[in-house]
Amino acid sequence: MKRVKAACICQTLHFLLKEDAAHDWAVKQVEREVEQYKANLERSRTKYKILEQDVQPDGSIILKIVKQYNTSPVGDYLN
């Protein structure tokens, strides 16, 4: 029999600007979307660690994150 002792998922997320919107408004929307994403992780009590958060020249944001996979224990992944 096997058991999962620890599990995490590593993701690189690109929060893109809406193409048909004014640039300044679209940048604010992307920033708001990133904050909502983080708030949802907190609300769902998902353990996570942000490795990088880079703002691109066009205002979009790339987020590199390691987060808990389902409800599995995270072990040393987030240290």
PDB file of C-alpha atoms in Angstrom:
ATOM      1  CA  MET A   1       0.000   0.000   0.000  1.00  0.00           C
ATOM      2  CA  LYS A   2       1.224   3.549  -0.661  1.00  0.00           C
ATOM      3  CA  ARG A   3       0.385   6.843   0.975  1.00  0.00           C
ATOM      4  CA  VAL A   4       1.121  10.400  -0.060  1.00  0.00           C
ATOM      5  CA  LYS A   5       3.506  11.807   2.536  1.00  0.00           C
ATOM      6  CA  ALA A   6       3.778  15.263   0.972  1.00  0.00           C
ATOM      7  CA  ALA A   7       2.543  16.923  -2.205  1.00  0.00           C
ATOM      8  CA  CYS A   8       2.677  20.380  -3.747  1.00  0.00           C
ATOM      9  CA  ILE A   9       2.165  21.814  -7.187  1.00  0.00           C
ATOM     10  CA  CYS A  10       4.436  24.373  -8.805  1.00  0.00           C
ATOM     11  CA  GLN A  11       2.727  26.817 -11.159  1.00  0.00           C
ATOM     12  CA  THR A  12       3.696  29.777 -13.282  1.00  0.00           C
ATOM     13  CA  LEU A  13       0.617  31.935 -13.814  1.00  0.00           C
ATOM     14  CA  HIS A  14       0.449  34.813 -16.301  1.00  0.00           C
ATOM     15  CA  PHE A  15      -2.264  37.323 -15.494  1.00  0.00           C
ATOM     16  CA  LEU A  16      -2.891  39.021 -18.842  1.00  0.00           C
ATOM     17  CA  LEU A  17      -4.343  42.430 -19.655  1.00  0.00           C
ATOM     18  CA  LYS A  18      -7.704  42.645 -21.367  1.00  0.00           C
ATOM     19  CA  GLU A  19      -6.985  43.642 -24.938  1.00  0.00           C
ATOM     20  CA  ASP A  20     -10.134  45.672 -25.556  1.00  0.00           C
ATOM     21  CA  ALA A  21      -9.758  47.879 -22.445  1.00  0.00           C
ATOM     22  CA  ALA A  22      -7.886  51.078 -21.692  1.00  0.00           C
ATOM     23  CA  HIS A  23      -4.329  50.299 -20.600  1.00  0.00           C
ATOM     24  CA  ASP A  24      -4.419  51.940 -17.149  1.00  0.00           C
ATOM     25  CA  TRP A  25      -7.747  50.306 -16.288  1.00  0.00           C
ATOM     26  CA  ALA A  26      -6.529  46.913 -17.538  1.00  0.00           C
ATOM     27  CA  VAL A  27      -3.370  47.139 -15.393  1.00  0.00           C
ATOM     28  CA  LYS A  28      -5.470  47.884 -12.291  1.00  0.00           C
ATOM     29  CA  GLN A  29      -7.750  44.943 -13.120  1.00  0.00           C
ATOM     30  CA  VAL A  30      -4.762  42.597 -13.367  1.00  0.00           C
ATOM     31  CA  GLU A  31      -3.451  43.825 -10.001  1.00  0.00           C
ATOM     32  CA  ARG A  32      -6.910  43.283  -8.505  1.00  0.00           C
ATOM     33  CA  GLU A  33      -7.101  39.791 -10.037  1.00  0.00           C
ATOM     34  CA  VAL A  34      -3.751  38.818  -8.476  1.00  0.00           C
ATOM     35  CA  GLU A  35      -4.913  40.065  -5.072  1.00  0.00           C
ATOM     36  CA  GLN A  36      -8.178  38.122  -5.434  1.00  0.00           C
ATOM     37  CA  TYR A  37      -6.220  34.984  -6.323  1.00  0.00           C
ATOM     38  CA  LYS A  38      -4.122  35.339  -3.157  1.00  0.00           C
ATOM     39  CA  ALA A  39      -7.238  36.056  -1.063  1.00  0.00           C
ATOM     40  CA  ASN A  40      -8.916  32.911  -2.444  1.00  0.00           C
ATOM     41  CA  LEU A  41      -5.888  30.842  -1.425  1.00  0.00           C
ATOM     42  CA  GLU A  42      -6.094  32.315   2.081  1.00  0.00           C
ATOM     43  CA  ARG A  43      -9.860  31.833   2.286  1.00  0.00           C
ATOM     44  CA  SER A  44      -9.587  28.181   1.246  1.00  0.00           C
ATOM     45  CA  ARG A  45      -6.694  27.739   3.711  1.00  0.00           C
ATOM     46  CA  THR A  46      -4.428  26.478   0.942  1.00  0.00           C
ATOM     47  CA  LYS A  47      -0.808  26.612   2.039  1.00  0.00           C
ATOM     48  CA  TYR A  48       1.380  28.363  -0.523  1.00  0.00           C
ATOM     49  CA  LYS A  49       4.629  30.184  -1.125  1.00  0.00           C
ATOM     50  CA  ILE A  50       5.132  32.818  -3.798  1.00  0.00           C
ATOM     51  CA  LEU A  51       8.537  32.303  -5.370  1.00  0.00           C
ATOM     52  CA  GLU A  52       8.391  35.281  -7.748  1.00  0.00           C
ATOM     53  CA  GLN A  53       5.988  38.011  -8.747  1.00  0.00           C
ATOM     54  CA  ASP A  54       7.164  39.961 -11.780  1.00  0.00           C
ATOM     55  CA  VAL A  55       5.411  42.866 -13.447  1.00  0.00           C
ATOM     56  CA  GLN A  56       5.993  42.744 -17.190  1.00  0.00           C
ATOM     57  CA  PRO A  57       6.643  45.860 -19.319  1.00  0.00           C
ATOM     58  CA  ASP A  58       3.044  45.754 -20.608  1.00  0.00           C
ATOM     59  CA  GLY A  59       1.668  45.695 -17.038  1.00  0.00           C
ATOM     60  CA  SER A  60       0.723  42.002 -16.940  1.00  0.00           C
ATOM     61  CA  ILE A  61       1.955  39.951 -13.981  1.00  0.00           C
ATOM     62  CA  ILE A  62       3.746  36.603 -13.882  1.00  0.00           C
ATOM     63  CA  LEU A  63       3.393  34.752 -10.596  1.00  0.00           C
ATOM     64  CA  LYS A  64       5.518  31.704  -9.728  1.00  0.00           C
ATOM     65  CA  ILE A  65       3.963  29.811  -6.847  1.00  0.00           C
ATOM     66  CA  VAL A  66       4.263  26.520  -4.985  1.00  0.00           C
ATOM     67  CA  LYS A  67       1.000  25.525  -3.366  1.00  0.00           C
ATOM     68  CA  GLN A  68      -0.595  22.681  -1.496  1.00  0.00           C
ATOM     69  CA  TYR A  69      -2.026  19.960  -3.708  1.00  0.00           C
ATOM     70  CA  ASN A  70      -5.618  19.274  -2.666  1.00  0.00           C
ATOM     71  CA  THR A  71      -5.476  18.657   1.085  1.00  0.00           C
ATOM     72  CA  SER A  72      -2.249  16.647   1.086  1.00  0.00           C
ATOM     73  CA  PRO A  73       0.401  17.498   3.660  1.00  0.00           C
ATOM     74  CA  VAL A  74       3.086  19.833   2.268  1.00  0.00           C
ATOM     75  CA  GLY A  75       6.134  18.413   4.028  1.00  0.00           C
ATOM     76  CA  ASP A  76       9.296  20.457   3.364  1.00  0.00           C
ATOM     77  CA  TYR A  77       8.097  21.962   0.082  1.00  0.00           C
ATOM     78  CA  LEU A  78       7.189  25.349   1.535  1.00  0.00           C
ATOM     79  CA  ASN A  79      10.286  25.822   3.742  1.00  0.00           C
TER      80      ASN A  79
END
